[in-house]
Amino acid sequence: MITKEIKNYIEKNIFPAYQKNDSGHNIDHIKYVLERSLKFAKTVPDINLDMVYVIAAFHDIGHHIDAKNHEQVSSEILEKDEFIKNHFTKEELKTMVEAVV
């Protein structure tokens, strides 16, 4: 189960950024990615669903900034996010940043 605090933060602070992206990388796309990611993740024992949720939520956030390099831009946005840094260990953050790229 995803922590309510994480889910609320993503919905209020991250989802709105997807309005800046093209239709192929908009909020509908991200919700589809989230759904598919969580469906798969639930088949993996002892997986951290909060981490899966964050990775999926951030994976295209930088598309409107640099479409060709959006994975790197998205990972940098995630890495600098203070809320995320305060809710995950350094090791978890590193894993998520690497997963976004």
JSON list of C-alpha atoms in Angstrom, two decimals:
[
{"chain": "A", "resi": 1, "resn": "MET", "atom": "CA", "xyz": [0.00, 0.00, 0.00]},
{"chain": "A", "resi": 2, "resn": "ILE", "atom": "CA", "xyz": [1.22, 3.48, -0.81]},
{"chain": "A", "resi": 3, "resn": "THR", "atom": "CA", "xyz": [1.66, 5.85, 2.12]},
{"chain": "A", "resi": 4, "resn": "LYS", "atom": "CA", "xyz": [-1.08, 8.46, 2.11]},
{"chain": "A", "resi": 5, "resn": "GLU", "atom": "CA", "xyz": [1.43, 11.28, 2.66]},
{"chain": "A", "resi": 6, "resn": "ILE", "atom": "CA", "xyz": [3.48, 10.21, -0.40]},
{"chain": "A", "resi": 7, "resn": "LYS", "atom": "CA", "xyz": [0.39, 9.80, -2.57]},
{"chain": "A", "resi": 8, "resn": "ASN", "atom": "CA", "xyz": [-1.01, 13.20, -1.55]},
{"chain": "A", "resi": 9, "resn": "TYR", "atom": "CA", "xyz": [2.30, 14.93, -2.19]},
{"chain": "A", "resi": 10, "resn": "ILE", "atom": "CA", "xyz": [2.63, 13.40, -5.67]},
{"chain": "A", "resi": 11, "resn": "GLU", "atom": "CA", "xyz": [-0.96, 14.22, -6.62]},
{"chain": "A", "resi": 12, "resn": "LYS", "atom": "CA", "xyz": [-0.76, 17.84, -5.41]},
{"chain": "A", "resi": 13, "resn": "ASN", "atom": "CA", "xyz": [2.81, 18.72, -6.39]},
{"chain": "A", "resi": 14, "resn": "ILE", "atom": "CA", "xyz": [3.99, 16.43, -9.15]},
{"chain": "A", "resi": 15, "resn": "PHE", "atom": "CA", "xyz": [0.91, 15.61, -11.23]},
{"chain": "A", "resi": 16, "resn": "PRO", "atom": "CA", "xyz": [0.23, 19.28, -12.11]},
{"chain": "A", "resi": 17, "resn": "ALA", "atom": "CA", "xyz": [3.61, 19.51, -13.85]},
{"chain": "A", "resi": 18, "resn": "TYR", "atom": "CA", "xyz": [2.39, 16.99, -16.43]},
{"chain": "A", "resi": 19, "resn": "GLN", "atom": "CA", "xyz": [0.03, 19.64, -17.84]},
{"chain": "A", "resi": 20, "resn": "LYS", "atom": "CA", "xyz": [3.15, 21.18, -19.42]},
{"chain": "A", "resi": 21, "resn": "ASN", "atom": "CA", "xyz": [3.99, 18.00, -21.34]},
{"chain": "A", "resi": 22, "resn": "ASP", "atom": "CA", "xyz": [2.71, 16.93, -24.75]},
{"chain": "A", "resi": 23, "resn": "SER", "atom": "CA", "xyz": [-0.25, 14.59, -25.02]},
{"chain": "A", "resi": 24, "resn": "GLY", "atom": "CA", "xyz": [1.98, 11.52, -25.15]},
{"chain": "A", "resi": 25, "resn": "HIS", "atom": "CA", "xyz": [3.51, 12.35, -21.78]},
{"chain": "A", "resi": 26, "resn": "ASN", "atom": "CA", "xyz": [0.59, 13.99, -19.98]},
{"chain": "A", "resi": 27, "resn": "ILE", "atom": "CA", "xyz": [-1.23, 13.05, -16.78]},
{"chain": "A", "resi": 28, "resn": "ASP", "atom": "CA", "xyz": [-3.22, 10.30, -18.50]},
{"chain": "A", "resi": 29, "resn": "HIS", "atom": "CA", "xyz": [0.04, 8.66, -19.54]},
{"chain": "A", "resi": 30, "resn": "ILE", "atom": "CA", "xyz": [1.48, 8.93, -16.04]},
{"chain": "A", "resi": 31, "resn": "LYS", "atom": "CA", "xyz": [-1.63, 7.43, -14.47]},
{"chain": "A", "resi": 32, "resn": "TYR", "atom": "CA", "xyz": [-1.39, 4.52, -16.91]},
{"chain": "A", "resi": 33, "resn": "VAL", "atom": "CA", "xyz": [2.30, 4.07, -16.04]},
{"chain": "A", "resi": 34, "resn": "LEU", "atom": "CA", "xyz": [1.46, 4.17, -12.33]},
{"chain": "A", "resi": 35, "resn": "GLU", "atom": "CA", "xyz": [-1.28, 1.59, -12.72]},
{"chain": "A", "resi": 36, "resn": "ARG", "atom": "CA", "xyz": [0.93, -0.79, -14.72]},
{"chain": "A", "resi": 37, "resn": "SER", "atom": "CA", "xyz": [3.93, -0.31, -12.44]},
{"chain": "A", "resi": 38, "resn": "LEU", "atom": "CA", "xyz": [1.95, -1.00, -9.29]},
{"chain": "A", "resi": 39, "resn": "LYS", "atom": "CA", "xyz": [0.23, -4.01, -10.85]},
{"chain": "A", "resi": 40, "resn": "PHE", "atom": "CA", "xyz": [3.60, -5.53, -11.69]},
{"chain": "A", "resi": 41, "resn": "ALA", "atom": "CA", "xyz": [5.19, -4.49, -8.38]},
{"chain": "A", "resi": 42, "resn": "LYS", "atom": "CA", "xyz": [2.52, -6.27, -6.38]},
{"chain": "A", "resi": 43, "resn": "THR", "atom": "CA", "xyz": [3.80, -9.56, -7.83]},
{"chain": "A", "resi": 44, "resn": "VAL", "atom": "CA", "xyz": [7.25, -8.94, -6.31]},
{"chain": "A", "resi": 45, "resn": "PRO", "atom": "CA", "xyz": [7.66, -9.97, -2.66]},
{"chain": "A", "resi": 46, "resn": "ASP", "atom": "CA", "xyz": [8.78, -7.28, -0.21]},
{"chain": "A", "resi": 47, "resn": "ILE", "atom": "CA", "xyz": [8.84, -4.47, -2.76]},
{"chain": "A", "resi": 48, "resn": "ASN", "atom": "CA", "xyz": [8.56, -0.90, -1.55]},
{"chain": "A", "resi": 49, "resn": "LEU", "atom": "CA", "xyz": [5.39, 0.38, -3.23]},
{"chain": "A", "resi": 50, "resn": "ASP", "atom": "CA", "xyz": [6.14, 3.96, -2.19]},
{"chain": "A", "resi": 51, "resn": "MET", "atom": "CA", "xyz": [9.36, 3.80, -4.20]},
{"chain": "A", "resi": 52, "resn": "VAL", "atom": "CA", "xyz": [7.59, 2.28, -7.20]},
{"chain": "A", "resi": 53, "resn": "TYR", "atom": "CA", "xyz": [4.96, 5.02, -7.04]},
{"chain": "A", "resi": 54, "resn": "VAL", "atom": "CA", "xyz": [7.57, 7.79, -6.88]},
{"chain": "A", "resi": 55, "resn": "ILE", "atom": "CA", "xyz": [9.63, 6.33, -9.74]},
{"chain": "A", "resi": 56, "resn": "ALA", "atom": "CA", "xyz": [6.58, 6.04, -11.98]},
{"chain": "A", "resi": 57, "resn": "ALA", "atom": "CA", "xyz": [5.32, 9.50, -11.02]},
{"chain": "A", "resi": 58, "resn": "PHE", "atom": "CA", "xyz": [8.63, 11.21, -11.82]},
{"chain": "A", "resi": 59, "resn": "HIS", "atom": "CA", "xyz": [9.73, 9.27, -14.88]},
{"chain": "A", "resi": 60, "resn": "ASP", "atom": "CA", "xyz": [8.48, 11.79, -17.49]},
{"chain": "A", "resi": 61, "resn": "ILE", "atom": "CA", "xyz": [8.20, 14.96, -15.42]},
{"chain": "A", "resi": 62, "resn": "GLY", "atom": "CA", "xyz": [11.08, 16.62, -17.28]},
{"chain": "A", "resi": 63, "resn": "HIS", "atom": "CA", "xyz": [9.72, 15.97, -20.76]},
{"chain": "A", "resi": 64, "resn": "HIS", "atom": "CA", "xyz": [8.56, 19.56, -21.30]},
{"chain": "A", "resi": 65, "resn": "ILE", "atom": "CA", "xyz": [12.02, 20.83, -20.35]},
{"chain": "A", "resi": 66, "resn": "ASP", "atom": "CA", "xyz": [14.05, 18.61, -22.69]},
{"chain": "A", "resi": 67, "resn": "ALA", "atom": "CA", "xyz": [12.19, 15.93, -24.62]},
{"chain": "A", "resi": 68, "resn": "LYS", "atom": "CA", "xyz": [15.33, 14.20, -25.88]},
{"chain": "A", "resi": 69, "resn": "ASN", "atom": "CA", "xyz": [16.98, 14.02, -22.47]},
{"chain": "A", "resi": 70, "resn": "HIS", "atom": "CA", "xyz": [13.90, 13.97, -20.29]},
{"chain": "A", "resi": 71, "resn": "GLU", "atom": "CA", "xyz": [14.96, 10.86, -18.38]},
{"chain": "A", "resi": 72, "resn": "GLN", "atom": "CA", "xyz": [18.06, 12.63, -17.08]},
{"chain": "A", "resi": 73, "resn": "VAL", "atom": "CA", "xyz": [16.13, 15.84, -16.39]},
{"chain": "A", "resi": 74, "resn": "SER", "atom": "CA", "xyz": [13.42, 13.86, -14.58]},
{"chain": "A", "resi": 75, "resn": "SER", "atom": "CA", "xyz": [15.98, 12.07, -12.42]},
{"chain": "A", "resi": 76, "resn": "GLU", "atom": "CA", "xyz": [17.57, 15.41, -11.48]},
{"chain": "A", "resi": 77, "resn": "ILE", "atom": "CA", "xyz": [14.18, 16.82, -10.49]},
{"chain": "A", "resi": 78, "resn": "LEU", "atom": "CA", "xyz": [13.57, 13.76, -8.32]},
{"chain": "A", "resi": 79, "resn": "GLU", "atom": "CA", "xyz": [17.01, 13.92, -6.75]},
{"chain": "A", "resi": 80, "resn": "LYS", "atom": "CA", "xyz": [16.50, 17.57, -5.72]},
{"chain": "A", "resi": 81, "resn": "ASP", "atom": "CA", "xyz": [12.97, 17.15, -4.36]},
{"chain": "A", "resi": 82, "resn": "GLU", "atom": "CA", "xyz": [13.14, 18.04, -0.66]},
{"chain": "A", "resi": 83, "resn": "PHE", "atom": "CA", "xyz": [9.94, 16.21, 0.28]},
{"chain": "A", "resi": 84, "resn": "ILE", "atom": "CA", "xyz": [11.22, 13.00, -1.30]},
{"chain": "A", "resi": 85, "resn": "LYS", "atom": "CA", "xyz": [14.66, 13.40, 0.27]},
{"chain": "A", "resi": 86, "resn": "ASN", "atom": "CA", "xyz": [13.00, 13.70, 3.68]},
{"chain": "A", "resi": 87, "resn": "HIS", "atom": "CA", "xyz": [10.87, 10.57, 3.24]},
{"chain": "A", "resi": 88, "resn": "PHE", "atom": "CA", "xyz": [13.37, 8.08, 1.88]},
{"chain": "A", "resi": 89, "resn": "THR", "atom": "CA", "xyz": [16.86, 6.97, 2.81]},
{"chain": "A", "resi": 90, "resn": "LYS", "atom": "CA", "xyz": [19.83, 8.08, 0.71]},
{"chain": "A", "resi": 91, "resn": "GLU", "atom": "CA", "xyz": [20.07, 4.56, -0.66]},
{"chain": "A", "resi": 92, "resn": "GLU", "atom": "CA", "xyz": [16.39, 4.50, -1.60]},
{"chain": "A", "resi": 93, "resn": "LEU", "atom": "CA", "xyz": [16.71, 7.92, -3.26]},
{"chain": "A", "resi": 94, "resn": "LYS", "atom": "CA", "xyz": [19.74, 6.75, -5.24]},
{"chain": "A", "resi": 95, "resn": "THR", "atom": "CA", "xyz": [17.83, 3.67, -6.42]},
{"chain": "A", "resi": 96, "resn": "MET", "atom": "CA", "xyz": [14.84, 5.77, -7.49]},
{"chain": "A", "resi": 97, "resn": "VAL", "atom": "CA", "xyz": [17.01, 8.32, -9.31]},
{"chain": "A", "resi": 98, "resn": "GLU", "atom": "CA", "xyz": [18.76, 5.50, -11.19]},
{"chain": "A", "resi": 99, "resn": "ALA", "atom": "CA", "xyz": [15.43, 3.86, -12.03]},
{"chain": "A", "resi": 100, "resn": "VAL", "atom": "CA", "xyz": [14.05, 7.07, -13.56]},
{"chain": "A", "resi": 101, "resn": "VAL", "atom": "CA", "xyz": [17.00, 7.37, -15.92]}
]
